[in-house]
Short mmCIF file of C-alpha atoms in Angstrom, two decimals:
data_model
loop_
_atom_site.label_atom_id
_atom_site.label_comp_id
_atom_site.label_asym_id
_atom_site.label_seq_id
_atom_site.Cartn_x
_atom_site.Cartn_y
_atom_site.Cartn_z
CA UNK N 1 23.83 -14.91 -26.34
CA UNK N 2 24.03 -15.67 -22.63
CA UNK N 3 22.91 -12.16 -21.82
CA UNK N 4 19.92 -12.53 -24.17
CA UNK N 5 19.03 -15.81 -22.48
CA UNK N 6 19.31 -14.19 -19.08
CA UNK N 7 17.13 -11.30 -20.19
CA UNK N 8 14.43 -13.69 -21.46
CA UNK N 9 14.68 -15.64 -18.21
CA UNK N 10 14.28 -12.40 -16.23
CA UNK N 11 11.19 -11.41 -18.25
CA UNK N 12 9.52 -14.79 -17.71
CA UNK N 13 10.47 -14.84 -14.06
CA UNK N 14 8.93 -11.34 -13.67
CA UNK N 15 5.74 -12.44 -15.44
CA UNK N 16 5.34 -15.54 -13.26
CA UNK N 17 6.16 -13.67 -10.04
CA UNK N 18 3.68 -10.91 -10.89
CA UNK N 19 0.96 -13.39 -11.88
CA UNK N 20 1.57 -15.43 -8.72
CA UNK N 21 1.54 -12.31 -6.57
CA UNK N 22 -1.76 -11.20 -8.08
CA UNK N 23 -3.38 -14.59 -7.56
CA UNK N 24 -2.24 -14.56 -3.92
CA UNK N 25 -3.58 -11.03 -3.46
CA UNK N 26 -6.92 -12.10 -4.94
CA UNK N 27 -7.05 -15.01 -2.48
CA UNK N 28 -6.19 -12.74 0.44
CA UNK N 29 -8.83 -10.21 -0.60
CA UNK N 30 -11.47 -12.93 -0.76
CA UNK N 31 -10.46 -14.18 2.71
CA UNK N 32 -10.49 -10.63 4.09
CA UNK N 33 -14.03 -10.03 2.76
CA UNK N 34 -15.36 -11.36 6.06
CA UNK N 35 -14.11 -8.14 7.69
CA UNK N 36 -16.20 -5.95 5.40
CA UNK N 37 -18.36 -4.65 8.24
CA UNK N 38 -15.45 -3.16 10.18
CA UNK N 39 -14.17 -1.53 6.99
CA UNK N 40 -17.56 -0.17 5.89
CA UNK N 41 -16.46 3.48 5.76
CA UNK N 42 -13.46 2.73 3.58
CA UNK N 43 -15.55 0.47 1.31
CA UNK N 44 -18.24 3.13 0.84
CA UNK N 45 -15.55 5.70 0.03
CA UNK N 46 -14.12 3.45 -2.67
CA UNK N 47 -17.61 2.62 -3.98
CA UNK N 48 -18.21 6.33 -4.42
CA UNK N 49 -14.90 6.56 -6.28
CA UNK N 50 -15.67 3.68 -8.64
CA UNK N 51 -19.38 4.38 -9.05
CA UNK N 52 -20.54 7.91 -8.40
CA UNK N 53 -17.34 9.73 -9.44
CA UNK N 54 -17.12 7.75 -12.69
CA UNK N 55 -20.75 8.45 -13.65
CA UNK N 56 -20.09 11.55 -15.81
CA UNK N 57 -17.41 9.73 -17.83
CA UNK N 58 -19.50 6.53 -18.05
CA UNK N 59 -22.47 8.62 -19.24
CA UNK N 60 -20.48 10.29 -21.97
CA UNK N 61 -18.77 7.12 -23.18
CA UNK N 62 -22.05 5.15 -23.02
CA UNK N 63 -24.03 7.83 -24.83
CA UNK N 64 -21.57 8.23 -27.69
CA UNK N 65 -20.95 4.48 -28.02
CA UNK N 66 -24.71 3.97 -28.52
CA UNK N 67 -24.97 6.92 -30.91
CA UNK N 68 -21.96 5.84 -33.00
CA UNK N 69 -23.13 2.20 -33.18
CA UNK N 70 -26.57 3.35 -34.25
CA UNK N 71 -25.16 5.74 -36.84
CA UNK N 72 -22.55 3.37 -38.32
CA UNK N 73 -24.86 0.36 -38.63
CA UNK N 74 -28.02 2.35 -39.25
CA UNK N 75 -26.74 4.04 -42.42
CA UNK N 76 -25.69 0.69 -43.92
CA UNK N 77 -28.94 -0.97 -42.88
CA UNK N 78 -30.90 1.92 -44.35
CA UNK N 79 -29.25 1.30 -47.73
CA UNK N 80 -30.57 -2.26 -47.53
CA UNK N 81 -33.93 -1.11 -46.23
CA UNK N 82 -33.31 -2.85 -42.93
CA UNK N 83 -33.03 0.18 -40.65
CA UNK N 84 -35.79 -1.24 -38.45
CA UNK N 85 -33.15 -3.72 -37.20
CA UNK N 86 -30.88 -1.05 -35.78
CA UNK N 87 -32.28 -1.61 -32.24
CA UNK N 88 -31.25 -5.27 -32.45
CA UNK N 89 -27.65 -4.41 -33.32
CA UNK N 90 -27.30 -1.61 -30.78
CA UNK N 91 -28.79 -3.78 -28.02
CA UNK N 92 -26.72 -6.87 -28.73
CA UNK N 93 -23.42 -5.09 -29.26
CA UNK N 94 -23.81 -2.92 -26.17
CA UNK N 95 -24.96 -5.67 -23.82
CA UNK N 96 -22.67 -8.42 -25.05
CA UNK N 97 -19.44 -6.50 -25.73
CA UNK N 98 -19.19 -2.77 -25.80
CA UNK N 99 -20.92 -1.99 -22.51
CA UNK N 100 -18.83 -4.26 -20.25
CA UNK N 101 -15.53 -3.74 -22.12
CA UNK N 102 -15.70 0.05 -22.58
CA UNK N 103 -16.87 0.57 -19.00
CA UNK N 104 -14.01 -1.62 -17.76
CA UNK N 105 -11.57 0.42 -19.86
CA UNK N 106 -12.69 3.76 -18.46
CA UNK N 107 -12.79 2.53 -14.86
CA UNK N 108 -9.39 0.82 -15.16
CA UNK N 109 -7.89 3.94 -16.70
CA UNK N 110 -9.48 6.39 -14.29
CA UNK N 111 -9.81 4.55 -10.98
CA UNK N 112 -7.22 1.78 -11.45
CA UNK N 113 -4.50 4.27 -12.36
CA UNK N 114 -5.35 6.44 -9.37
CA UNK N 115 -5.31 3.43 -7.01
CA UNK N 116 -1.94 2.24 -8.33
CA UNK N 117 -0.50 5.74 -7.95
CA UNK N 118 -1.96 6.23 -4.46
CA UNK N 119 -0.81 2.85 -3.13
CA UNK N 120 2.53 3.25 -4.92
CA UNK N 121 3.11 6.61 -3.24
CA UNK N 122 2.19 5.04 0.10
CA UNK N 123 4.68 2.21 -0.50
CA UNK N 124 7.62 4.46 -1.32
CA UNK N 125 6.89 6.83 1.58
CA UNK N 126 6.92 3.93 4.09
CA UNK N 127 3.18 4.30 4.84
CA UNK N 128 2.56 0.62 4.02
CA UNK N 129 5.43 -0.43 6.30
CA UNK N 130 4.03 1.88 8.98
CA UNK N 131 0.65 0.12 8.72
CA UNK N 132 2.31 -3.30 9.00
CA UNK N 133 4.37 -2.13 11.96
CA UNK N 134 1.14 -1.05 13.69
CA UNK N 135 -0.17 -4.59 13.24
CA UNK N 136 -2.62 -3.46 10.54
CA UNK N 137 -2.86 -5.68 7.46
CA UNK N 138 -2.48 -3.60 4.29
CA UNK N 139 -4.64 -6.07 2.35
CA UNK N 140 -7.54 -5.69 4.79
CA UNK N 141 -7.06 -1.95 5.17
CA UNK N 142 -6.33 -0.96 1.58
CA UNK N 143 -6.85 -3.73 -1.00
CA UNK N 144 -10.02 -5.50 0.19
CA UNK N 145 -12.18 -2.31 0.28
CA UNK N 146 -11.06 -1.47 -3.26
CA UNK N 147 -11.66 -5.03 -4.47
CA UNK N 148 -15.15 -5.14 -2.96
CA UNK N 149 -16.00 -1.69 -4.31
CA UNK N 150 -14.88 -2.72 -7.79
CA UNK N 151 -16.78 -6.01 -7.95
CA UNK N 152 -20.00 -4.41 -6.70
CA UNK N 153 -19.90 -1.12 -8.58
CA UNK N 154 -18.53 -2.35 -11.91
CA UNK N 155 -21.72 -4.31 -12.81
CA UNK N 156 -23.93 -1.38 -11.73
CA UNK N 157 -21.86 1.09 -13.73
CA UNK N 158 -21.89 -1.23 -16.73
CA UNK N 159 -25.69 -1.55 -16.68
CA UNK N 160 -25.98 2.22 -16.32
CA UNK N 161 -23.61 2.79 -19.23
CA UNK N 162 -25.58 0.34 -21.41
CA UNK N 163 -28.88 2.04 -20.58
CA UNK N 164 -27.41 5.42 -21.54
CA UNK N 165 -25.96 3.85 -24.71
CA UNK N 166 -29.33 2.40 -25.70
CA UNK N 167 -30.91 5.80 -25.18
CA UNK N 168 -28.15 7.39 -27.30
CA UNK N 169 -28.78 4.82 -30.01
CA UNK N 170 -32.50 5.65 -29.91
CA UNK N 171 -31.74 9.36 -30.34
CA UNK N 172 -29.89 8.74 -33.61
CA UNK N 173 -32.28 6.05 -34.84
CA UNK N 174 -35.40 8.14 -34.30
CA UNK N 175 -34.07 11.56 -35.30
CA UNK N 176 -31.60 10.65 -38.06
CA UNK N 177 -32.63 7.27 -39.45
CA UNK N 178 -36.36 7.76 -39.11
CA UNK N 179 -36.99 4.57 -37.15
CA UNK N 180 -39.93 4.79 -34.78
CA UNK N 181 -39.10 4.75 -31.07
CA UNK N 182 -41.51 1.86 -30.50
CA UNK N 183 -39.88 -0.31 -33.22
CA UNK N 184 -36.37 0.51 -31.99
CA UNK N 185 -37.10 -0.59 -28.43
CA UNK N 186 -39.25 -3.57 -29.46
CA UNK N 187 -36.52 -5.00 -31.74
CA UNK N 188 -33.92 -4.30 -29.09
CA UNK N 189 -35.73 -6.11 -26.27
CA UNK N 190 -36.90 -8.94 -28.54
CA UNK N 191 -33.30 -9.70 -29.52
CA UNK N 192 -31.93 -9.80 -25.99
CA UNK N 193 -32.07 -13.03 -24.05
CA UNK N 194 -31.47 -13.56 -20.35
CA UNK N 195 -28.13 -15.18 -21.12
CA UNK N 196 -26.92 -11.92 -22.69
CA UNK N 197 -27.61 -9.99 -19.52
CA UNK N 198 -26.08 -12.73 -17.38
CA UNK N 199 -22.97 -12.77 -19.56
CA UNK N 200 -22.75 -8.98 -19.37
CA UNK N 201 -22.91 -9.03 -15.56
CA UNK N 202 -20.33 -11.83 -15.31
CA UNK N 203 -17.99 -9.89 -17.52
CA UNK N 204 -18.43 -6.72 -15.48
CA UNK N 205 -17.77 -8.63 -12.26
CA UNK N 206 -14.62 -10.31 -13.59
CA UNK N 207 -13.32 -7.08 -15.14
CA UNK N 208 -13.89 -5.27 -11.83
CA UNK N 209 -11.97 -7.97 -9.96
CA UNK N 210 -9.16 -7.91 -12.54
CA UNK N 211 -8.50 -4.18 -12.61
CA UNK N 212 -8.76 -3.82 -8.82
CA UNK N 213 -6.31 -6.66 -8.12
CA UNK N 214 -3.88 -5.49 -10.80
CA UNK N 215 -3.95 -1.88 -9.55
CA UNK N 216 -3.61 -2.83 -5.88
CA UNK N 217 -0.82 -5.31 -6.59
CA UNK N 218 1.24 -2.93 -8.71
CA UNK N 219 0.69 -0.15 -6.17
CA UNK N 220 1.60 -2.23 -3.13
CA UNK N 221 4.77 -3.58 -4.75
CA UNK N 222 6.07 -0.21 -5.92
CA UNK N 223 9.73 0.62 -5.28
CA UNK N 224 12.21 3.26 -6.49
CA UNK N 225 10.51 6.49 -5.45
CA UNK N 226 8.58 8.81 -7.75
CA UNK N 227 9.87 7.08 -10.88
CA UNK N 228 8.57 3.76 -9.52
CA UNK N 229 5.14 5.29 -8.85
CA UNK N 230 4.92 6.45 -12.47
CA UNK N 231 6.00 3.05 -13.73
CA UNK N 232 3.48 1.25 -11.50
CA UNK N 233 0.65 3.46 -12.70
CA UNK N 234 1.42 2.80 -16.36
CA UNK N 235 1.91 -0.91 -15.66
CA UNK N 236 -1.44 -1.12 -13.84
CA UNK N 237 -3.33 0.39 -16.77
CA UNK N 238 -1.53 -1.64 -19.45
CA UNK N 239 -1.96 -4.98 -17.60
CA UNK N 240 -5.59 -4.22 -16.69
CA UNK N 241 -6.62 -3.34 -20.25
CA UNK N 242 -4.82 -6.37 -21.68
CA UNK N 243 -6.35 -8.74 -19.14
CA UNK N 244 -9.83 -7.31 -19.71
CA UNK N 245 -9.60 -8.22 -23.40
CA UNK N 246 -8.15 -11.68 -22.71
CA UNK N 247 -10.83 -12.39 -20.10
CA UNK N 248 -13.50 -11.03 -22.45
CA UNK N 249 -12.57 -13.59 -25.10
CA UNK N 250 -12.59 -16.54 -22.69
CA UNK N 251 -15.84 -15.54 -20.97
CA UNK N 252 -17.53 -15.12 -24.36
CA UNK N 253 -16.07 -18.42 -25.56
CA UNK N 254 -16.99 -20.53 -22.56
CA UNK N 255 -20.02 -18.82 -21.00
CA UNK N 256 -21.57 -17.27 -24.08
CA UNK B 1 11.45 -6.85 26.05
CA UNK B 2 14.98 -8.02 25.25
CA UNK B 3 16.26 -8.81 21.78
CA UNK B 4 18.87 -11.31 20.71
CA UNK B 5 20.19 -11.47 17.17
CA UNK B 6 22.38 -14.41 16.15
CA UNK B 7 24.39 -14.72 12.94
CA UNK B 8 22.02 -12.53 10.94
CA UNK B 9 22.74 -12.38 7.20
CA UNK B 10 20.92 -10.33 4.58
CA UNK B 11 21.77 -9.61 0.97
CA UNK B 12 20.03 -7.58 -1.68
CA UNK B 13 20.71 -8.66 -5.28
CA UNK B 14 23.96 -10.32 -4.28
CA UNK B 15 25.11 -7.33 -2.20
CA UNK B 16 25.65 -8.51 1.39
CA UNK B 17 24.33 -5.84 3.78
CA UNK B 18 24.40 -7.79 7.05
CA UNK B 19 27.04 -10.50 7.54
CA UNK B 20 26.76 -12.87 10.49
CA UNK B 21 25.62 -10.03 12.71
CA UNK B 22 25.28 -10.71 16.45
CA UNK B 23 23.65 -8.24 18.81
CA UNK B 24 21.99 -8.19 22.25
CA UNK B 25 19.53 -5.47 23.17
CA UNK B 26 18.93 -5.32 26.95
CA UNK B 27 15.43 -4.81 28.35
CA UNK B 28 14.38 -1.33 29.47
CA UNK B 29 17.50 0.40 28.15
CA UNK B 30 18.27 2.73 25.25
CA UNK B 31 20.46 0.94 22.70
CA UNK B 32 21.79 3.02 19.88
CA UNK B 33 23.05 1.59 16.59
CA UNK B 34 25.42 3.87 14.73
CA UNK B 35 27.08 3.52 11.37
CA UNK B 36 27.56 5.33 8.11
CA UNK B 37 24.92 5.98 5.48
CA UNK B 38 24.00 2.80 3.64
CA UNK B 39 25.63 0.59 6.28
CA UNK B 40 22.40 -1.36 6.86
CA UNK B 41 21.14 0.26 10.09
CA UNK B 42 17.56 0.67 8.88
CA UNK B 43 17.63 -2.82 7.34
CA UNK B 44 18.67 -4.21 10.73
CA UNK B 45 15.88 -2.27 12.47
CA UNK B 46 13.24 -3.54 10.04
CA UNK B 47 14.31 -7.12 10.77
CA UNK B 48 13.20 -6.64 14.37
CA UNK B 49 9.54 -6.31 13.38
CA UNK B 50 9.70 -8.75 10.50
CA UNK B 51 9.28 -6.01 7.88
CA UNK B 52 12.38 -7.51 6.25
CA UNK B 53 13.13 -11.23 6.48
CA UNK B 54 16.68 -12.51 7.02
CA UNK B 55 18.47 -14.83 4.60
CA UNK B 56 19.82 -16.76 7.58
CA UNK B 57 20.37 -16.39 11.31
CA UNK B 58 17.96 -16.01 14.21
CA UNK B 59 16.11 -13.10 15.80
CA UNK B 60 14.61 -13.47 19.26
CA UNK B 61 12.16 -10.77 20.38
CA UNK B 62 11.35 -11.33 24.03
CA UNK B 63 11.47 -15.08 24.36
CA UNK B 64 10.12 -15.66 20.88
CA UNK B 65 12.10 -16.66 17.81
CA UNK B 66 10.51 -14.52 15.10
CA UNK B 67 12.82 -15.64 12.30
CA UNK B 68 10.39 -18.02 10.66
CA UNK B 69 7.07 -16.59 11.88
CA UNK B 70 4.48 -16.16 9.15
CA UNK B 71 3.30 -12.66 8.29
CA UNK B 72 -0.02 -13.45 10.00
CA UNK B 73 1.71 -14.53 13.23
CA UNK B 74 3.79 -11.36 13.23
CA UNK B 75 0.79 -9.00 13.37
CA UNK B 76 -0.06 -9.59 17.06
CA UNK B 77 3.63 -9.20 17.95
CA UNK B 78 3.85 -5.92 16.03
CA UNK B 79 1.18 -4.43 18.26
CA UNK B 80 3.73 -4.66 21.09
CA UNK B 81 6.52 -3.08 19.04
CA UNK B 82 6.37 0.50 17.80
CA UNK B 83 8.46 1.68 14.92
CA UNK B 84 9.08 5.36 14.25
CA UNK B 85 10.06 5.74 10.61
CA UNK B 86 12.51 8.28 9.30
CA UNK B 87 9.73 9.97 7.32
CA UNK B 88 7.22 9.54 10.16
CA UNK B 89 5.16 7.01 8.19
CA UNK B 90 1.93 8.98 8.71
CA UNK B 91 -0.94 8.25 6.34
CA UNK B 92 -1.23 11.35 4.17
CA UNK B 93 -4.95 10.87 3.57
CA UNK B 94 -5.82 10.94 7.28
CA UNK B 95 -5.74 13.87 9.72
CA UNK B 96 -3.27 13.90 12.61
CA UNK B 97 -6.03 12.80 14.99
CA UNK B 98 -7.08 9.93 12.71
CA UNK B 99 -3.46 8.84 12.36
CA UNK B 100 -3.00 8.74 16.13
CA UNK B 101 -6.30 6.89 16.58
CA UNK B 102 -5.54 4.37 13.82
CA UNK B 103 -4.19 1.55 15.99
CA UNK B 104 -6.89 2.04 18.63
CA UNK B 105 -9.68 1.83 16.06
CA UNK B 106 -8.28 -1.02 14.00
CA UNK B 107 -7.47 -3.19 17.01
CA UNK B 108 -10.60 -2.07 18.92
CA UNK B 109 -8.47 -1.16 21.94
CA UNK B 110 -10.78 1.56 23.20
CA UNK B 111 -14.48 2.44 22.99
CA UNK B 112 -15.20 4.86 20.15
CA UNK B 113 -16.32 7.66 22.48
CA UNK B 114 -13.08 7.48 24.49
CA UNK B 115 -10.78 7.69 21.45
CA UNK B 116 -10.78 11.52 21.03
CA UNK B 117 -9.76 11.85 24.67
CA UNK B 118 -6.88 9.37 24.26
CA UNK B 119 -5.74 11.09 21.06
CA UNK B 120 -5.73 14.44 22.87
CA UNK B 121 -3.74 12.97 25.74
CA UNK B 122 -1.10 11.39 23.47
CA UNK B 123 -0.75 14.55 21.40
CA UNK B 124 -0.28 16.56 24.61
CA UNK B 125 2.48 14.15 25.60
CA UNK B 126 4.40 15.09 22.44
CA UNK B 127 3.46 18.77 22.83
CA UNK B 128 1.13 18.92 19.85
CA UNK B 129 -2.10 19.93 21.56
CA UNK B 130 -4.88 21.04 19.23
CA UNK B 131 -3.32 19.62 16.05
CA UNK B 132 -5.93 16.84 15.67
CA UNK B 133 -7.48 18.26 12.52
CA UNK B 134 -4.28 19.17 10.69
CA UNK B 135 -3.19 17.11 7.69
CA UNK B 136 0.29 15.52 7.94
CA UNK B 137 1.36 17.37 4.77
CA UNK B 138 0.99 20.68 6.60
CA UNK B 139 3.33 19.69 9.44
CA UNK B 140 7.09 20.15 9.75
CA UNK B 141 9.39 17.10 9.78
CA UNK B 142 9.81 17.29 13.55
CA UNK B 143 6.07 17.56 14.13
CA UNK B 144 5.42 14.55 11.88
CA UNK B 145 7.89 12.51 13.90
CA UNK B 146 6.21 13.56 17.14
CA UNK B 147 2.80 12.58 15.74
CA UNK B 148 4.31 9.24 14.80
CA UNK B 149 5.54 8.82 18.40
CA UNK B 150 2.07 9.75 19.72
CA UNK B 151 0.53 7.15 17.40
CA UNK B 152 2.98 4.52 18.62
CA UNK B 153 2.20 5.30 22.26
CA UNK B 154 -1.49 4.53 21.87
CA UNK B 155 -0.59 0.82 21.63
CA UNK B 156 1.48 0.91 24.85
CA UNK B 157 4.50 -0.74 23.21
CA UNK B 158 7.12 -2.73 25.09
CA UNK B 159 9.73 -1.89 22.48
CA UNK B 160 10.17 1.30 20.43
CA UNK B 161 12.38 1.35 17.34
CA UNK B 162 13.47 4.76 16.09
CA UNK B 163 14.87 5.06 12.56
CA UNK B 164 16.98 8.24 12.38
CA UNK B 165 14.61 10.24 14.61
CA UNK B 166 16.57 13.50 14.34
CA UNK B 167 17.62 13.26 10.67
CA UNK B 168 16.89 16.46 8.79
CA UNK B 169 15.83 18.41 11.87
CA UNK B 170 17.29 21.66 13.20
CA UNK B 171 19.18 21.48 16.54
CA UNK B 172 16.31 22.75 18.77
CA UNK B 173 13.89 20.27 17.20
CA UNK B 174 16.47 17.47 17.52
CA UNK B 175 16.79 18.39 21.19
CA UNK B 176 12.99 18.20 21.61
CA UNK B 177 12.87 14.74 20.00
CA UNK B 178 15.84 13.54 22.09
CA UNK B 179 14.15 14.75 25.28
CA UNK B 180 10.96 12.98 24.29
CA UNK B 181 12.77 9.69 23.60
CA UNK B 182 14.58 9.96 26.93
CA UNK B 183 11.39 10.79 28.82
CA UNK B 184 9.53 7.82 27.33
CA UNK B 185 12.38 5.44 28.00
CA UNK B 186 12.75 6.55 31.61
CA UNK B 187 9.08 7.12 32.49
CA UNK B 188 7.47 4.08 30.92
CA UNK B 189 10.58 1.88 31.00
CA UNK B 190 10.17 0.93 27.39
CA UNK B 191 13.05 -0.84 25.64
CA UNK B 192 14.40 1.53 23.01
CA UNK B 193 16.47 0.84 19.93
CA UNK B 194 17.58 3.87 17.98
CA UNK B 195 19.40 4.01 14.70
CA UNK B 196 21.24 7.26 14.09
CA UNK B 197 24.45 8.92 13.04
CA UNK B 198 23.77 11.99 15.14
CA UNK B 199 26.56 11.90 17.74
CA UNK B 200 24.89 14.48 19.99
CA UNK B 201 21.88 12.20 20.35
CA UNK B 202 24.11 9.16 20.82
CA UNK B 203 25.98 10.56 23.79
CA UNK B 204 22.90 12.13 25.32
CA UNK B 205 20.61 9.11 25.14
CA UNK B 206 22.48 5.85 24.80
CA UNK B 207 22.92 3.27 27.52
CA UNK B 208 24.71 1.10 24.96
CA UNK B 209 26.28 2.13 21.65
CA UNK B 210 26.65 -0.46 18.89
CA UNK B 211 28.65 0.33 15.82
CA UNK B 212 27.63 -1.31 12.57
CA UNK B 213 30.42 -1.51 10.03
CA UNK B 214 30.47 -3.59 6.83
CA UNK B 215 27.55 -5.71 7.97
CA UNK B 216 28.83 -6.52 11.46
CA UNK B 217 28.62 -5.00 14.92
CA UNK B 218 32.25 -4.14 15.57
CA UNK B 219 31.85 -2.40 18.95
CA UNK B 220 29.18 -2.70 21.62
CA UNK B 221 29.88 -0.58 24.68
CA UNK B 222 28.77 2.21 26.97
CA UNK B 223 28.93 5.77 25.51
CA UNK B 224 32.06 6.57 27.55
CA UNK B 225 33.84 3.41 26.42
CA UNK B 226 32.73 4.15 22.86
CA UNK B 227 34.13 7.67 23.04
CA UNK B 228 37.47 6.37 24.34
CA UNK B 229 37.60 3.30 22.13
CA UNK B 230 40.96 2.53 20.54
CA UNK B 231 39.18 1.17 17.46
CA UNK B 232 40.24 3.22 14.43
CA UNK B 233 36.85 2.95 12.75
CA UNK B 234 35.06 4.20 15.87
CA UNK B 235 37.50 7.08 16.23
CA UNK B 236 37.13 8.06 12.57
CA UNK B 237 33.33 7.96 13.02
CA UNK B 238 33.55 10.23 16.08
CA UNK B 239 35.91 12.60 14.26
CA UNK B 240 33.46 12.55 11.31
CA UNK B 241 36.10 11.15 8.97
CA UNK B 242 34.33 7.84 8.59
CA UNK B 243 33.31 6.59 5.15
CA UNK B 244 31.20 3.48 4.89
CA UNK B 245 31.65 1.10 1.99
CA UNK B 246 28.40 2.39 0.44
CA UNK B 247 29.63 6.00 0.50
CA UNK B 248 33.03 5.01 -0.88
CA UNK B 249 31.36 3.36 -3.86
CA UNK B 250 29.68 6.68 -4.65
#
């Protein structure tokens, strides 16, 4: 009984310590943003990693998300004779939910995991301690460039993914459901309001901040050699994906 | 830069590694800390740059009490202290030249156009001319340690801390590293603290030998006095019969 109590206490203590550590890291990253100019090369490198190198995956996921949404809803709407509305559904679902969330998932899984593994490997091989011993702040040198890259590139990547998704939806609507291209796009743009786009960009920004802080924190606090690196990588992805969904609900609830 | 450690205590998960440890490191000399594997030598060394914080006690580096300094206040101090890690601590994603230039660039200690020249000079000092474009992963252990020393020298440190500098190296390479440590200590009069269990290095380099045993410094003497010490633990260490508590647990 006592051991069970101790185990529960340890779990809660770990959760609070991790959450506190992440909040502190977020604060430090925001403070370190003023040194962005002297870290420009590192920031650009990370922006390429988040943005350019994720483009093929974002294109594929975006395209098929749009096509599947169009197909699934379009067939049902066609039965009701409402297939002209397919643009509305594809537009709203991609901009409000699927675009920001799916893009965050692929970036967190691809880039976040790689950041956690890279920083974790650096931690266990004393590279982080070496930086500190040279008087170089690991947060400024390693975390801030990643944080800035994530919060700038995530919204861009999300918009790109949505555009590709809309185009994918149009492909299915026009060629399979027989909806005219003009009607598809007209219904789609008519249904979207400025608040939808604003909400989408807010979500992308918050998701970018979340996965970058989670990945950097788990990486920088890695211990126990190669096994620890593996555990940190898994932990980074699991926490990031969970937090993206939790944040998605609250942003939709309070800003939507 | 002299160092004074008073009543230093450090535990990890209830396991006391350092227990009321007292130690004086004189300025401009080579002080060697010996002890068995897992005796806390590296932990002690990391306390001197604030990489590990003590549970209690005081650490004076120069005239400054660093015990309660914030992480931010430690960064300027760390620029005056170089630490050579057992693994070298080189950034695997940067070339040798970029690693050596790291401190100069980050602290803006030299104009950009002068940096390649300084890097070349420091690499020549550790006999690694022309290795600027190599990746650390392609270097031997001894070469990585020499690059690490070259990187440390760019900041003109007043104190150099070596963590097992000859561990895992063959005798000729150990000799090269020892000669380099000696040369730096004598030529630039830098205070040197070295953690090792390599007796050849100890007797070749040390001005003072300090033996760490069960969390305390049990002997602090000249190499000759250390060699002739009547202390049973010291003698068993010299005869290579010594087993630290950590090894005995295994």
